[in-house]
Tab-separated table of C-alpha atoms in Angstrom:
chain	number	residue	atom	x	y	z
A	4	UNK	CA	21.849	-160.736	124.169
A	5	UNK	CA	18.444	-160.636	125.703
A	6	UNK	CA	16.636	-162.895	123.060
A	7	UNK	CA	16.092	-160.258	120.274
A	8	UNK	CA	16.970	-160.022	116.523
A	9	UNK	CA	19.941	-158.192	115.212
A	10	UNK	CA	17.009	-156.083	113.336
A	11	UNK	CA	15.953	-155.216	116.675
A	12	UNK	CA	19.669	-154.186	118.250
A	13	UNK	CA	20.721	-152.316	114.880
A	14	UNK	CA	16.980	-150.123	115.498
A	15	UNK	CA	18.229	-148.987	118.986
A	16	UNK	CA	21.281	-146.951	117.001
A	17	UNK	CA	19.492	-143.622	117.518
A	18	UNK	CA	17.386	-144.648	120.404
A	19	UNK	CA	18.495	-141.616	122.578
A	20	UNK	CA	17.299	-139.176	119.690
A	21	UNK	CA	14.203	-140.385	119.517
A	22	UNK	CA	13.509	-140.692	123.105
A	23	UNK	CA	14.740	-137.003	123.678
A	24	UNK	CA	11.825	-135.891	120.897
A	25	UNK	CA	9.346	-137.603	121.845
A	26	UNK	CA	10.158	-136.011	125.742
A	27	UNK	CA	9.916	-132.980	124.181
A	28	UNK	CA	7.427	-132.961	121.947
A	29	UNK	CA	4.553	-135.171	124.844
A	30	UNK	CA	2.314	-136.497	121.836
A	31	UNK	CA	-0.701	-138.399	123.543
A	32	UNK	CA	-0.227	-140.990	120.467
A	33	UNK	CA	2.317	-142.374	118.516
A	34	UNK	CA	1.441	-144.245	114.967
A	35	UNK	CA	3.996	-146.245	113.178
A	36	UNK	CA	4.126	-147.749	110.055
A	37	UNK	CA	7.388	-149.883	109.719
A	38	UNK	CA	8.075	-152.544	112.499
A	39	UNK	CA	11.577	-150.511	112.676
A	40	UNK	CA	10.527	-147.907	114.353
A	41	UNK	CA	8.129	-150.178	115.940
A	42	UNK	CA	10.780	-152.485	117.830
A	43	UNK	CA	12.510	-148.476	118.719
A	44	UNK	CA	9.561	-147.783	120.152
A	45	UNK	CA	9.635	-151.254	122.201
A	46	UNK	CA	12.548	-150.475	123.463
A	47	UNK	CA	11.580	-146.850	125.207
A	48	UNK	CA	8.197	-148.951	126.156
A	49	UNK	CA	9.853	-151.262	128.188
A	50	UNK	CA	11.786	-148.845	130.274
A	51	UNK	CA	9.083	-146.488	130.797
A	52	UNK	CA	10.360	-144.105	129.010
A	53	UNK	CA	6.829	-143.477	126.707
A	54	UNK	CA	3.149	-142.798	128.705
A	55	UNK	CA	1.755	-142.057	125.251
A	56	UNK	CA	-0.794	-144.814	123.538
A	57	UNK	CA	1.094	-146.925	120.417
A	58	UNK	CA	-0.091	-147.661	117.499
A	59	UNK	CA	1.345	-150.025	114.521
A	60	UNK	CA	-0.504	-149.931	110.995
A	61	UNK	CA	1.247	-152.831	108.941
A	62	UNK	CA	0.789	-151.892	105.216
A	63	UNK	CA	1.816	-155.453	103.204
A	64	UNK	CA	-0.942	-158.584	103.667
A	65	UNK	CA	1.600	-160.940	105.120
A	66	UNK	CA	2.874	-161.789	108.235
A	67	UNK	CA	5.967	-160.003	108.101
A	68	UNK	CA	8.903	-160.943	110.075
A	69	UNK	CA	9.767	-159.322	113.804
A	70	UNK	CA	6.582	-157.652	114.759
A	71	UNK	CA	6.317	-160.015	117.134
A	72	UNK	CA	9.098	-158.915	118.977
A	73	UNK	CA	7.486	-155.575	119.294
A	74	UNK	CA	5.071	-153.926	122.199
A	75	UNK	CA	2.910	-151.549	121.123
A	76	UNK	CA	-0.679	-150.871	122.189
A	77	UNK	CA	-2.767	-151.576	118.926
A	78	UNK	CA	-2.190	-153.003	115.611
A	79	UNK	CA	-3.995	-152.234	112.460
A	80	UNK	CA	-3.784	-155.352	109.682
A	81	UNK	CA	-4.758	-155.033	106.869
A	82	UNK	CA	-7.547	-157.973	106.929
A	83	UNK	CA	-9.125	-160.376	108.703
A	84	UNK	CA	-7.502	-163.393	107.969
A	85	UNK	CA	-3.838	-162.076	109.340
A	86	UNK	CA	-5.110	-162.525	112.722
A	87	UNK	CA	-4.427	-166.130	113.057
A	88	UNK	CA	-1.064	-165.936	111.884
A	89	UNK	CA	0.368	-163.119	114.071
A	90	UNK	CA	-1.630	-165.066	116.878
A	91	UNK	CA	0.421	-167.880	116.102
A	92	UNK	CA	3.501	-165.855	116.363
A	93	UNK	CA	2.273	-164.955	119.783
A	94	UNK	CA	0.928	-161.738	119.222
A	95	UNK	CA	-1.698	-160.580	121.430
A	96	UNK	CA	-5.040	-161.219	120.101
A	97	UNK	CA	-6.713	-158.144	122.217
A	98	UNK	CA	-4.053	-155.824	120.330
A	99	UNK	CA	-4.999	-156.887	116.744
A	100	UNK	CA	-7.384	-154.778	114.649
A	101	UNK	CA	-7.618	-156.338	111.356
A	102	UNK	CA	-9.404	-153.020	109.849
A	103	UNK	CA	-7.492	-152.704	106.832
A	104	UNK	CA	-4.707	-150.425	105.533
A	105	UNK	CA	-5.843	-146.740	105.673
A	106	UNK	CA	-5.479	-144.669	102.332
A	107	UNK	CA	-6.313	-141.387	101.753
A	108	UNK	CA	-9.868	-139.599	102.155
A	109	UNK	CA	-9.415	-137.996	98.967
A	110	UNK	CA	-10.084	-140.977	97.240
A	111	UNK	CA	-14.186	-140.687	96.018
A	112	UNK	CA	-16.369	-143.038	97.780
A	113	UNK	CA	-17.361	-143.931	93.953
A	114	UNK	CA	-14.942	-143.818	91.198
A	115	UNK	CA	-16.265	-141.642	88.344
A	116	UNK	CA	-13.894	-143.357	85.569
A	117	UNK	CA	-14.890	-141.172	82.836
A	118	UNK	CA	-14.420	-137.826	84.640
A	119	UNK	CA	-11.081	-139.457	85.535
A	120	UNK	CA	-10.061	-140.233	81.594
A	121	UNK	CA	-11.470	-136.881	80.941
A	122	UNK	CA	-9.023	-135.333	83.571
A	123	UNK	CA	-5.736	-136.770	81.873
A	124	UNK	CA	-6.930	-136.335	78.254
A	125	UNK	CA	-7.560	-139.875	77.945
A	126	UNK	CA	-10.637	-140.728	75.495
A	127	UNK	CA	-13.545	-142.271	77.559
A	128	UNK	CA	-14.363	-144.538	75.201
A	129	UNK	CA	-10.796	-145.873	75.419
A	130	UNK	CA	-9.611	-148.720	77.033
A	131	UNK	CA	-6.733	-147.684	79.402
A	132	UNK	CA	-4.020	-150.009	81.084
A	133	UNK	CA	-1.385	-148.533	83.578
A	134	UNK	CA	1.689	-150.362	83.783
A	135	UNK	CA	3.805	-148.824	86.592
A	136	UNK	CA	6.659	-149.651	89.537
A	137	UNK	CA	6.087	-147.729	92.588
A	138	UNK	CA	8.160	-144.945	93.164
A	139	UNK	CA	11.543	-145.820	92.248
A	140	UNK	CA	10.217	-147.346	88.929
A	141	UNK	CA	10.979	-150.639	89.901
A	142	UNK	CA	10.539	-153.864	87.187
A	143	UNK	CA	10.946	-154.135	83.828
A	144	UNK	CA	9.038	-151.485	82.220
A	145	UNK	CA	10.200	-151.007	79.095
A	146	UNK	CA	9.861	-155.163	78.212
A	147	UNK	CA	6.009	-155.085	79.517
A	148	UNK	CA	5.129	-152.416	77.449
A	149	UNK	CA	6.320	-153.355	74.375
A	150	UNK	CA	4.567	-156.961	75.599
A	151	UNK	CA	1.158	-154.887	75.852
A	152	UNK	CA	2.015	-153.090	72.662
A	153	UNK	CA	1.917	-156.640	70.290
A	154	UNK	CA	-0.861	-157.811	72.481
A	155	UNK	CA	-3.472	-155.457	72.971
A	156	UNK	CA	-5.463	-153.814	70.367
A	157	UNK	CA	-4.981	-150.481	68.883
A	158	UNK	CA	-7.123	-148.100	70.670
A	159	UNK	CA	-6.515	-149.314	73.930
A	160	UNK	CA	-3.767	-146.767	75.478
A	161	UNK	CA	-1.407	-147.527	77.416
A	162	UNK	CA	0.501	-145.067	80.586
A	163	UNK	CA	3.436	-146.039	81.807
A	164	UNK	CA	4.494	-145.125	85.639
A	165	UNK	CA	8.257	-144.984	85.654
A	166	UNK	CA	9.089	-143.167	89.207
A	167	UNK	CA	12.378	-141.698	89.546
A	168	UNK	CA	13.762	-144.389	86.968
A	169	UNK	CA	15.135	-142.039	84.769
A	170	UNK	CA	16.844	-144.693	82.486
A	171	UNK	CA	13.619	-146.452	81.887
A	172	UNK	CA	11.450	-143.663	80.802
A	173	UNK	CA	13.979	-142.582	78.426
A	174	UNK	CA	13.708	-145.490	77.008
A	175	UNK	CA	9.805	-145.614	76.671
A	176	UNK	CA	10.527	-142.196	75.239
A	177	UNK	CA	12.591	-143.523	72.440
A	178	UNK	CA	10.176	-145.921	71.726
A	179	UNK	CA	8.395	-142.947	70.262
A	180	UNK	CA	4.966	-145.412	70.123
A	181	UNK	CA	2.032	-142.388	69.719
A	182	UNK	CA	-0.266	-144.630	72.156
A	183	UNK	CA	1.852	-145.074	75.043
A	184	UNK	CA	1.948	-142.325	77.815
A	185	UNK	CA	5.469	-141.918	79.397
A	186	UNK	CA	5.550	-140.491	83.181
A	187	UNK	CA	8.185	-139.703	85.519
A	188	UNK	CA	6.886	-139.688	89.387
A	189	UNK	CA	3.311	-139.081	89.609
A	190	UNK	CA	1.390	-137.557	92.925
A	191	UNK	CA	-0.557	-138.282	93.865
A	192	UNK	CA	-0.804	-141.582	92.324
A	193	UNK	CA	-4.544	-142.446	93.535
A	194	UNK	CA	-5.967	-139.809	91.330
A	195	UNK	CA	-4.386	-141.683	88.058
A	196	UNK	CA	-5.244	-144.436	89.071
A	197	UNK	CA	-8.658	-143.851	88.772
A	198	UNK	CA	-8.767	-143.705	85.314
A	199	UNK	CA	-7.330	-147.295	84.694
A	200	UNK	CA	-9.474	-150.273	83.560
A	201	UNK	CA	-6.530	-152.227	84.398
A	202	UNK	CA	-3.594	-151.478	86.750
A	203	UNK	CA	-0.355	-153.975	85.933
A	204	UNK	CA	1.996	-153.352	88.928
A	205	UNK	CA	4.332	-154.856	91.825
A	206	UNK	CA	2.102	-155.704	94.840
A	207	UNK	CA	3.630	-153.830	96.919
A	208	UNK	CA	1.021	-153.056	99.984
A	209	UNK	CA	0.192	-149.537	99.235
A	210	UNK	CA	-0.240	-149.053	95.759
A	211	UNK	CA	-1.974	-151.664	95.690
A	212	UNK	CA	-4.480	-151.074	98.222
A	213	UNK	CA	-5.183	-147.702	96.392
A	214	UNK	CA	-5.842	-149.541	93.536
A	215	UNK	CA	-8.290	-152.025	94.836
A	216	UNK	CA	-10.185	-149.533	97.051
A	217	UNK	CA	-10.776	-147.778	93.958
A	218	UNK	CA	-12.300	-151.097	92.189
A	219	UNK	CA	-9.576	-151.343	90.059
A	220	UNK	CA	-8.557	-154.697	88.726
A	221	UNK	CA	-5.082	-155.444	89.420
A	222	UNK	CA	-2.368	-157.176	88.005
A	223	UNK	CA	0.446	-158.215	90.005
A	224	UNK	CA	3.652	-158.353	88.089
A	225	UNK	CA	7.566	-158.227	88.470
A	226	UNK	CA	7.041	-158.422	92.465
A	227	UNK	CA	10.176	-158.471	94.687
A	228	UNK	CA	10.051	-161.484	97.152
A	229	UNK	CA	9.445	-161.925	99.627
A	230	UNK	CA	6.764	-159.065	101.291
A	231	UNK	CA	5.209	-158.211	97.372
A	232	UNK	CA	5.327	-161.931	96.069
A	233	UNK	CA	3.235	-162.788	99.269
A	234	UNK	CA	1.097	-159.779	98.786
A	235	UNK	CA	0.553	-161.206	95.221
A	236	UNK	CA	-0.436	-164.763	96.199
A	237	UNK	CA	-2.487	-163.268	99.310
A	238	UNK	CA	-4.498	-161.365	96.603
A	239	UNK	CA	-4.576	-163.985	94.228
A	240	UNK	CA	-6.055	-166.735	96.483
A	241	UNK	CA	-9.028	-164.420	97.418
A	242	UNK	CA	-10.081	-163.112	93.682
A	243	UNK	CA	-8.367	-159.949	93.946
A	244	UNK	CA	-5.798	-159.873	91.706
A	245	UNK	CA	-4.242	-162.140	89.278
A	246	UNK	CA	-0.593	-163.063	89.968
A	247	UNK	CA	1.318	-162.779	86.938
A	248	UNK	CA	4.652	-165.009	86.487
A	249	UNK	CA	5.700	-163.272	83.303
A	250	UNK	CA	4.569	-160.105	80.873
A	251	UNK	CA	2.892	-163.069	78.396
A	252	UNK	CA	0.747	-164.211	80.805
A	253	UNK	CA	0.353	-160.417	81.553
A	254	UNK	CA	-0.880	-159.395	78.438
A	255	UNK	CA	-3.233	-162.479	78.699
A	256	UNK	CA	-4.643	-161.716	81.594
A	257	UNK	CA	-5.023	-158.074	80.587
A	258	UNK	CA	-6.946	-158.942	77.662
A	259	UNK	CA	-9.132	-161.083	79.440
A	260	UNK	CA	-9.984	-159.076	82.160
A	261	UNK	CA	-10.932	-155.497	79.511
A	262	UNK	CA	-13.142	-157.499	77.469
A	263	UNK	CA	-14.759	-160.517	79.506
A	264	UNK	CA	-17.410	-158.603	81.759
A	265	UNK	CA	-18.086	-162.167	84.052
A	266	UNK	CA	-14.188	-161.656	85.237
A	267	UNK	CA	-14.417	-157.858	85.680
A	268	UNK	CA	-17.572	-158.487	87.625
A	269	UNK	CA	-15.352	-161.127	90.087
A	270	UNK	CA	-12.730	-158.756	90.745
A	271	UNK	CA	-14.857	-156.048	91.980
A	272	UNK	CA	-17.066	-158.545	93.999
A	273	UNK	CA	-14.015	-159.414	95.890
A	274	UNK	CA	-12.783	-156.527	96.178
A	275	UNK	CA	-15.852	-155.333	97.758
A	276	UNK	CA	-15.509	-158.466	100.067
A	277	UNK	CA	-11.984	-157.764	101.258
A	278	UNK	CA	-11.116	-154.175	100.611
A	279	UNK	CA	-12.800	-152.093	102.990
A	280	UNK	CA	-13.006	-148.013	102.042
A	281	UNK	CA	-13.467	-146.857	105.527
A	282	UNK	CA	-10.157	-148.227	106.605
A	283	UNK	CA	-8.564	-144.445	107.622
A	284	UNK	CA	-12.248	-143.534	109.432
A	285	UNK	CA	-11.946	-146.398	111.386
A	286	UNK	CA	-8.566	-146.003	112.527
A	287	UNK	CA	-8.666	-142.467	113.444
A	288	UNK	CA	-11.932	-143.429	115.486
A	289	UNK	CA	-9.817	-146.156	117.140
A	290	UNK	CA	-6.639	-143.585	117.622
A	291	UNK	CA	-9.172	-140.520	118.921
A	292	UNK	CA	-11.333	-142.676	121.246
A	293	UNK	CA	-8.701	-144.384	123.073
A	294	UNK	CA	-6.885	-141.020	123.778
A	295	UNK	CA	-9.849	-140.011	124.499
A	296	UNK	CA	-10.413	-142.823	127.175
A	297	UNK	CA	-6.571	-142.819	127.969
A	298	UNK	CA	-7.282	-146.720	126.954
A	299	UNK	CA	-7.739	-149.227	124.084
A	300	UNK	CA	-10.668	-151.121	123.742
A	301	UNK	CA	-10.166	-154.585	122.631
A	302	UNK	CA	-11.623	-155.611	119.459
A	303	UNK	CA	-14.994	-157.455	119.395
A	304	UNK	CA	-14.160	-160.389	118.588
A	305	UNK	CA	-12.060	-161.030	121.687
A	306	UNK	CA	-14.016	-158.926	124.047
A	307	UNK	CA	-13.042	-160.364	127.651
A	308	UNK	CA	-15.996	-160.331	129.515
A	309	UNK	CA	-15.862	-162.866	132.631
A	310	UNK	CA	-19.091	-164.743	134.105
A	311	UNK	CA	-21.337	-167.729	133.173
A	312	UNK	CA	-22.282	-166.212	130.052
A	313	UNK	CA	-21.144	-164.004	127.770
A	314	UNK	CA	-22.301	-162.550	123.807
A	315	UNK	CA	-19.371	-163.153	121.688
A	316	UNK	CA	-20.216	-161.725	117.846
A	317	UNK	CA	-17.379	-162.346	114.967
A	318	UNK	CA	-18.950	-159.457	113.198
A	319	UNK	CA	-15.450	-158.251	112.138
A	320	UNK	CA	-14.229	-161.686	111.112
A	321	UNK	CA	-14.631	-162.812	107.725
A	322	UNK	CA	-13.236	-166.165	107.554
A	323	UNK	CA	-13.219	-169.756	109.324
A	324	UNK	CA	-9.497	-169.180	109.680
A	325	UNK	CA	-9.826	-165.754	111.626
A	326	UNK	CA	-12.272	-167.745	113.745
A	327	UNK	CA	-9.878	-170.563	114.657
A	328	UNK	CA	-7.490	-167.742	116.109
A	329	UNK	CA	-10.355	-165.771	117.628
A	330	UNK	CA	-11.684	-168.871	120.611
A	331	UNK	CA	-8.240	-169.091	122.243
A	332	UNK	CA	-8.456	-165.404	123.155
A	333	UNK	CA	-10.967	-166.841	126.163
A	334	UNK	CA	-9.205	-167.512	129.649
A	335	UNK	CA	-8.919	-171.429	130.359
A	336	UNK	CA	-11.051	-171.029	133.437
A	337	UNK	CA	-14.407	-169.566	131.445
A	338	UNK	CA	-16.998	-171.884	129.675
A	339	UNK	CA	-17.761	-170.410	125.832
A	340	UNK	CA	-21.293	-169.521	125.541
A	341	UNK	CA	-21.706	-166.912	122.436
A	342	UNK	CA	-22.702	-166.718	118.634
A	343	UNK	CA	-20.296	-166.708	115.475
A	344	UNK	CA	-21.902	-164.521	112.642
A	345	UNK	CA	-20.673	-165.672	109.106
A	346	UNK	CA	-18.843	-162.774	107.601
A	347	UNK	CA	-21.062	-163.374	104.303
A	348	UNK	CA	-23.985	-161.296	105.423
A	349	UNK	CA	-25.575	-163.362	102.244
A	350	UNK	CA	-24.550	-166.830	103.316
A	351	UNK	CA	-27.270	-168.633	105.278
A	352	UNK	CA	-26.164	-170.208	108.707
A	353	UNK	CA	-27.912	-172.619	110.527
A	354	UNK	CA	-27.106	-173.991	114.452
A	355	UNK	CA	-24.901	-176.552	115.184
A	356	UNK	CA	-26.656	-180.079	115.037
A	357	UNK	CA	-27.744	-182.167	117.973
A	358	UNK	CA	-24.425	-184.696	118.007
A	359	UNK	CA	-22.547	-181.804	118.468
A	360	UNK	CA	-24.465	-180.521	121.646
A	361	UNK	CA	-24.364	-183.751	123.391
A	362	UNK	CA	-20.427	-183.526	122.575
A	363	UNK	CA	-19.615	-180.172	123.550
A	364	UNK	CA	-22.485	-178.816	125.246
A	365	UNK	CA	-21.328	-175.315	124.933
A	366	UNK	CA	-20.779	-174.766	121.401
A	367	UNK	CA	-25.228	-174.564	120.547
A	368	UNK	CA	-25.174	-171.374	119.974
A	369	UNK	CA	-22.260	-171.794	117.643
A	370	UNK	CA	-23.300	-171.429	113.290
A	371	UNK	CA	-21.353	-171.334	110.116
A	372	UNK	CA	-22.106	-170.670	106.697
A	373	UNK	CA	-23.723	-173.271	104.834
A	374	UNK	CA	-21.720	-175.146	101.862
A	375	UNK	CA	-18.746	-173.020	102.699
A	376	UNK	CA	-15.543	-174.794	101.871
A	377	UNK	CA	-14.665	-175.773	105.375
A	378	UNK	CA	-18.054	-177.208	106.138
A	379	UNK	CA	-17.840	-177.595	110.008
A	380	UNK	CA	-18.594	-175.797	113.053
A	381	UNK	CA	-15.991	-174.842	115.164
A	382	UNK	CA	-16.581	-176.219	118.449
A	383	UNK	CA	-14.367	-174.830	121.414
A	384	UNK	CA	-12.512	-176.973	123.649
A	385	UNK	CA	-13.681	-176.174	127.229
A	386	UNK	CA	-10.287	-175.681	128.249
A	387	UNK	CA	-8.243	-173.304	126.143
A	388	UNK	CA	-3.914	-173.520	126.518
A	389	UNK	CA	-2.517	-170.677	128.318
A	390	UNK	CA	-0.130	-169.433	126.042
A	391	UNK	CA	-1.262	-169.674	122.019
A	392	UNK	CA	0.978	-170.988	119.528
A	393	UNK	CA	1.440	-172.692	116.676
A	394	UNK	CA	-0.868	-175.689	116.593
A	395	UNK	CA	-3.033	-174.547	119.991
A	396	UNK	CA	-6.077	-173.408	117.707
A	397	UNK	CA	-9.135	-175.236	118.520
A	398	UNK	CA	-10.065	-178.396	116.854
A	399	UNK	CA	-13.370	-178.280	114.270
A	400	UNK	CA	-16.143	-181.115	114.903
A	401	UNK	CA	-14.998	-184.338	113.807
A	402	UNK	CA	-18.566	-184.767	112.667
A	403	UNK	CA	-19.644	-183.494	108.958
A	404	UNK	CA	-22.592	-181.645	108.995
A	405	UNK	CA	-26.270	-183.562	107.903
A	406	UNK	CA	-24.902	-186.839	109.900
C-alpha cells in the first residue's frame, strides 16, 4: 500500500504490543538484531511514537534484503566493505558503522589453545577438528564425519556439535568410533571453540564470527543459501575461510590447513585484517555516548563538516570499495579537500601525481596504497548527485599511475 514489502506489513502484526512496552518500560535505547523487529520499530518511528535512540547490529556479512526499508538511528555492519552496498541501496551513509559484529567479552583477548584442550580432556598434543551445525544441528553431520574419519589421521580427534538434532547424534553415537566426541547443544559454544585447530561449520554470521575472533581457521560447509552461502563466499574472497562445496573437498582442505603452517599463517593474517576483537567495546561506546549526548555522531569517514576546507581521514575504511561509497556522502555544493589513509597501516602510499592535479585540482591530497589491486586514486567529482544509488559512486582516474 504505501511502497513497502509484505515482510514489512506482516512485522506490524503485534505493533500495538510492542508500542505499549516500550511506553511503559521508557528505555533511552533500543538495539535490534533482526531487520524484523527493525522495520516494527520503523513503523512506531515514523509516527512518533519512540523518542528513544535506535540501533540495528546486522550479524551475517551480506547485504541482506529490506533493511533498507527501515529507519533507525545507527547501524552496526559487520565490516568495512558492506558500506558501499547498503549505500547503494540508499541507506544513509552517516548511519552506517561498519565496526563489526559484537561477541562476547568472555572471549580471551589471546586464545590459550592448550589450556582450552586441557579443559575438555582433549590431549594437547592432539590435533582437534570440530565439525558442528549451529544450534538446531543443521547439515549433514553424520556423512562429514565419517568423511573426516577415512581422511584424517589417527590421532587427530574429532567433536562433533549436533544441537538439538537428536536423530543425528544418535547416530554418531552408534557409530561407536572411540575418537569422535558426540555433543548435544553446547553453551556456551565460544569456550569449545577455543580448543579447535580447525572449525568445519555453516557460515552462519555468529558462529562464525566467534570462531574467527578467536583465530580459528574455518571451514565453511553445508551452508543454507542464501544469507550463509554469501557469508561463505564473503569470507572466502578475503582469506578467511575456505568455502567448501562438498565433505571431500572438506577433508582436503582440513588436512591442508592442520599440517601446512604457510596456510595456517594466511588465515590468521586475515583474520587479524578483517575480524576486529573490540567489536562489543566499540559498540557499547557508540550506544553509551550518544545517550549520553541524546545524539549520534556520524562516523569519520563521512564527517559533515561545511567550509572551504575540511580533514577527511578513512581511518575506519579498509578497502578501495568502502572508499568509492564514502566521497558521495559530501553535499554537491562543497569542494573535497581531505586525505584517504590506506587501511594497510603497512602498505606505503604516495600522493596523487601531477596529471591528476591539473585534472581535478582537488583530489592532491588524495593517496592509495601502492601495487594494490585497484591501482588508482580515487579522484572526486566536484559535483556529487543528490541522491546515491546504484552506479552514482565516483569515477577512479582514467590515468594509471607512473604515466
Amino acid at each position: 500500500k504505501h511502497g513497502h514489502s509484505a515482510s514489512y506489513a506482516l512485522n506490524l502484526v503485534n505493533i500495538r504490543r510492542l508500542e505499549e512496552y516500550i511506553f511503559q518500560t521508557a528505555p533511552d535505547a533500543i538495539i535490534t538484531t533482526h531487520v524484523f523487529s527493525s522495520q516494527a520499530l520503523t513503523h512506531l518511528i515514523k509516527r512518533g511514537k519512540i523518542g528513544a535512540l535506535t540501533f540495528g547490529i546486522m550479524t551475517d556479512y551480506n547485504v541482506t534484503l529490506f533493511w533498507e526499508e527501515t529507519r533507525l538511528d545507527a547501524y552496526i555492519l559487520p565490516h568495512p566493505d558492506l558500506v558501499a552496498p547498503y549505500i547503494a541501496k540508499g541507506m544513509p551513509a552517516e548511519r552506517l558503522f561498519p565496526y563489526g559484529i559484537p561477541v562476547t567479552p568472555q572471549i580471551a583477548p589471546e586464545r590459550d589453545i592448550v589450556a582450552a584442550k586441557q579443559a575438555y580432556g582433549i590431549d594437547p598434543e592432539c590435533k582437534h577438528v570440530i565439525v558442528a551445525g549451529g544450534s538446531m544441528g543443521a547439515g549433514k553431520l553424520p556423512r562429514t564425519v565419517r568423511a573426516l574419519d577415512e581422511t584424517l589421521p589417527s590421532s587427530v580427534v574429532i567433536s562433533a556439535v549436533c544441537g538439538n538434532n537428536a536423530a543425528a547424534k544418535e547416530e554418531l553415537e552408534a557409530m561407536g568410533n572411540p575418537r569422535v566426541r558426540v555433543l548435544g547443544y553446547v553453551s556456551p559454544l565460544n569456550a569449545f571453540l577455543a580448543s579447535a585447530d580447525v572449525v568445519i561449520t555453516k557460515a552462519g554470521g555468529l558462529t562464525s564470527t566467534e570462531t574467527l575472533v578467536q583465530r580459528v581457521p574455518l571451514i565453511a560447509l553445508h551452508s543454507i543459501p542464501p544469507i550463509e552461502t554469501d557469508n561463505a563466499a564473503f569470507f572466502q574472497a578475503r582469506g578467511l575461510a575456505y568455502n567448501a562445496k562438498n565433505d571431500e573437498k572438506a577433508c582436503r582442505a582440513a588436512v591442508k590447513i592442520l599440517y601446512d603452517p604457510n596456510v595456517q599463517a594466511g588465515m590468521l593474517h586475515a583474520a587479524r585484517q578483517h575480524i576486529p576483537k573490540d567489536a562489543s567495546r566499540r559498540v557499547a561506546k557508540l550506544i553509551v555516548n550518544s545517550v549520553e549526548r541524546g545524539k549520534i555522531t556520524p562516523p569519520l569517514f563521512c564527517e559533515k563538516r561545511f567550509g572551504n576546507a575540511r580533514d577527511f581521514a578513512c581511518s575506519q575504511t579498509p578497502s578501495m570499495i568502502s572508499m568509492e561509497a564514502i566521497l558521495p556522502c559530501f553535499p554537491s555544493d562543497n569542494r573535497f579537500d581531505g586525505t584517504c589513509i590506506a587501511r594497510d597501516r603497512d602498505s606505503p602510499v604516495r600522493p596523487v601525481p601531477s596529471f591528476c592535479k591539473r585534472e581535478n585540482p582537488c583530489a592532491h591530497k588524495i593517496l592509495w596504497p601502492v601495487g594494490s589491486a585497484r591501482s588508482r586514486p580515487i579522484v572526486p567529482r566536484h559535483s556529487f548527485p543528490s541522491r546515491v544509488g546504484a552506479g552514482a559512486f565516483p569515477a577512479l582516474c582514467p590515468f594509471p599511475p607512473g604515466r
